[in-house]
Coordinates of C-alpha atoms in Angstrom, one line a residue:
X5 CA 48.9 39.5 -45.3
X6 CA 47.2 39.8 -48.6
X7 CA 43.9 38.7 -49.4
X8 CA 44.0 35.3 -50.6
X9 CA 41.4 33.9 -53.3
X10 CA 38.7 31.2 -52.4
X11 CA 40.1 28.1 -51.9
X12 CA 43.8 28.8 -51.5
X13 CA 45.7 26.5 -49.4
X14 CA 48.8 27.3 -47.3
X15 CA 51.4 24.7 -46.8
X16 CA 51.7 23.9 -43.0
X17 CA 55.4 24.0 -41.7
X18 CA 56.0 20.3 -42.1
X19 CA 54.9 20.8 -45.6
X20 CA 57.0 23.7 -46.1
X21 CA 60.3 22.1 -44.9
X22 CA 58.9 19.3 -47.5
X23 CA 58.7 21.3 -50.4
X24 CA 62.3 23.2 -49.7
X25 CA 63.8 19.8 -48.9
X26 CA 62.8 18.6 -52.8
X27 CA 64.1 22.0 -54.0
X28 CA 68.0 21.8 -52.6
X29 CA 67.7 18.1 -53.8
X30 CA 67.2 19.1 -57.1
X31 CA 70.3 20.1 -59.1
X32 CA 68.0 21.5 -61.8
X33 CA 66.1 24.2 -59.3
X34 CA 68.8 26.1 -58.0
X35 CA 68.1 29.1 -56.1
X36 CA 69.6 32.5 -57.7
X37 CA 71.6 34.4 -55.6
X38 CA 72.7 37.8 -55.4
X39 CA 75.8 37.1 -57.8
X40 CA 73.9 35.9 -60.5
X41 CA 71.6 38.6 -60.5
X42 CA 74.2 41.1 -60.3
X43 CA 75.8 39.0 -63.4
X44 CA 72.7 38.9 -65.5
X45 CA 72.7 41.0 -68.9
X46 CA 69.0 42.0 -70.5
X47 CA 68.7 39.9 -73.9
X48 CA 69.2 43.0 -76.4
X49 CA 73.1 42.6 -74.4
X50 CA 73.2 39.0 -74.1
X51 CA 72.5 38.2 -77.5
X52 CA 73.7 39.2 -81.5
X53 CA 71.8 42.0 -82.6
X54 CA 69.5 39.8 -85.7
X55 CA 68.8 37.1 -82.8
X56 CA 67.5 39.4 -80.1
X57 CA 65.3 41.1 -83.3
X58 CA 63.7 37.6 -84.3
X59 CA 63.0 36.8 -80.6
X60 CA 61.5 40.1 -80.4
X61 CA 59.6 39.8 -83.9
X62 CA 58.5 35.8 -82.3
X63 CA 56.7 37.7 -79.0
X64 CA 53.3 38.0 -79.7
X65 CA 51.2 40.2 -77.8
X66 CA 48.6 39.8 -75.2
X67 CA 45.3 39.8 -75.4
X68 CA 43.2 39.4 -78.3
X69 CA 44.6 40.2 -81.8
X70 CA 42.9 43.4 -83.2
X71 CA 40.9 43.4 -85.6
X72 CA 41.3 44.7 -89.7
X73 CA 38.8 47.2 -88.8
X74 CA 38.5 48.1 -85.6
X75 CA 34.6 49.3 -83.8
X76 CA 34.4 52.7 -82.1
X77 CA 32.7 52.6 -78.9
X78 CA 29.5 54.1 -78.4
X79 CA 26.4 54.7 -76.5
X80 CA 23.3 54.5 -77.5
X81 CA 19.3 54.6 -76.2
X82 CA 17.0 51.7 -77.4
X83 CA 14.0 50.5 -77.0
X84 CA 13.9 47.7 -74.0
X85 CA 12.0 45.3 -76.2
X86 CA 14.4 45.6 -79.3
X87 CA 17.7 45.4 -77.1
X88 CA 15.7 42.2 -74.9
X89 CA 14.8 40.2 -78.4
X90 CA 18.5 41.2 -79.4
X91 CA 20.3 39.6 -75.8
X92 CA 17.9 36.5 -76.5
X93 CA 19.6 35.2 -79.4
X94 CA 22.6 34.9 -77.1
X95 CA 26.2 35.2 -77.3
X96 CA 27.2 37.7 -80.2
X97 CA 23.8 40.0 -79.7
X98 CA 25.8 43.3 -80.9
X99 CA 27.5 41.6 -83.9
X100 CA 23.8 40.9 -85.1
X101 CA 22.8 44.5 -83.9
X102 CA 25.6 45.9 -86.1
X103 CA 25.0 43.6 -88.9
X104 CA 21.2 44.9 -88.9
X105 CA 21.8 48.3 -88.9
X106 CA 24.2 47.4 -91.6
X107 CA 21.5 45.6 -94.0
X108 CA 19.3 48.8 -92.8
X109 CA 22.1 51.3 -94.3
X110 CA 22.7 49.1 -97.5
X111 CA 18.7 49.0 -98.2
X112 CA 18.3 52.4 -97.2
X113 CA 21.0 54.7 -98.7
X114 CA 21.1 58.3 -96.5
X115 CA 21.4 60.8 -98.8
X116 CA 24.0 63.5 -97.8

């Protein structure tokens, strides 16, 4: 058996026969057998060609939604004190980090 999370509760029998009693009472919750399964068509079949393509188009992706410009990973070695006073002005800390460096750049042009 897998491992379950904190606080996950397992339905005793009595509960279980419960449960599956309310299913096959209700119309609406059917249980899919193998003929349906061997029945069922993916959307880009089921559907007209311009439908499945605006469901598709509707599906948004997981995840956060990137970003105009995107930031390029990267390690870098600083004092403890500048990264600490950074952290302490909480949430956002490399934002502000990357905004300063910014300001630095824009007050102090590198000459190539």
């Amino acid at each position: 058996m897998p491992k379950l999370k904190p606080g996950t509760i397992i339905p005793t029998l009595d509960e279980t026969v419960a449960i599956d009693a309310g299913i096959a009472s209700d119309s609406d919750a059917r249980e899919l057998e193998t003929e349906w399964f061997s029945q069922a068509k993916p959307a880009s079949e089921a559907f007209a060609p311009e439908t499945y393509t605006a469901l598709v188009a509707m599906k948004r992706p997981r995840g956060r939604p990137k970003a105009d410009e995107t930031k390029v990973f990267t390690a870098i070695r600083l004092d403890a004190d500048l990264l600490e006073a950074f952290k302490a002005t909480g949430k956002g800390w490399q934002t502000r980090v990357n905004a300063a460096l910014r300001q630095y750049i824009a007050e102090h042009p590198i000459i190539r």
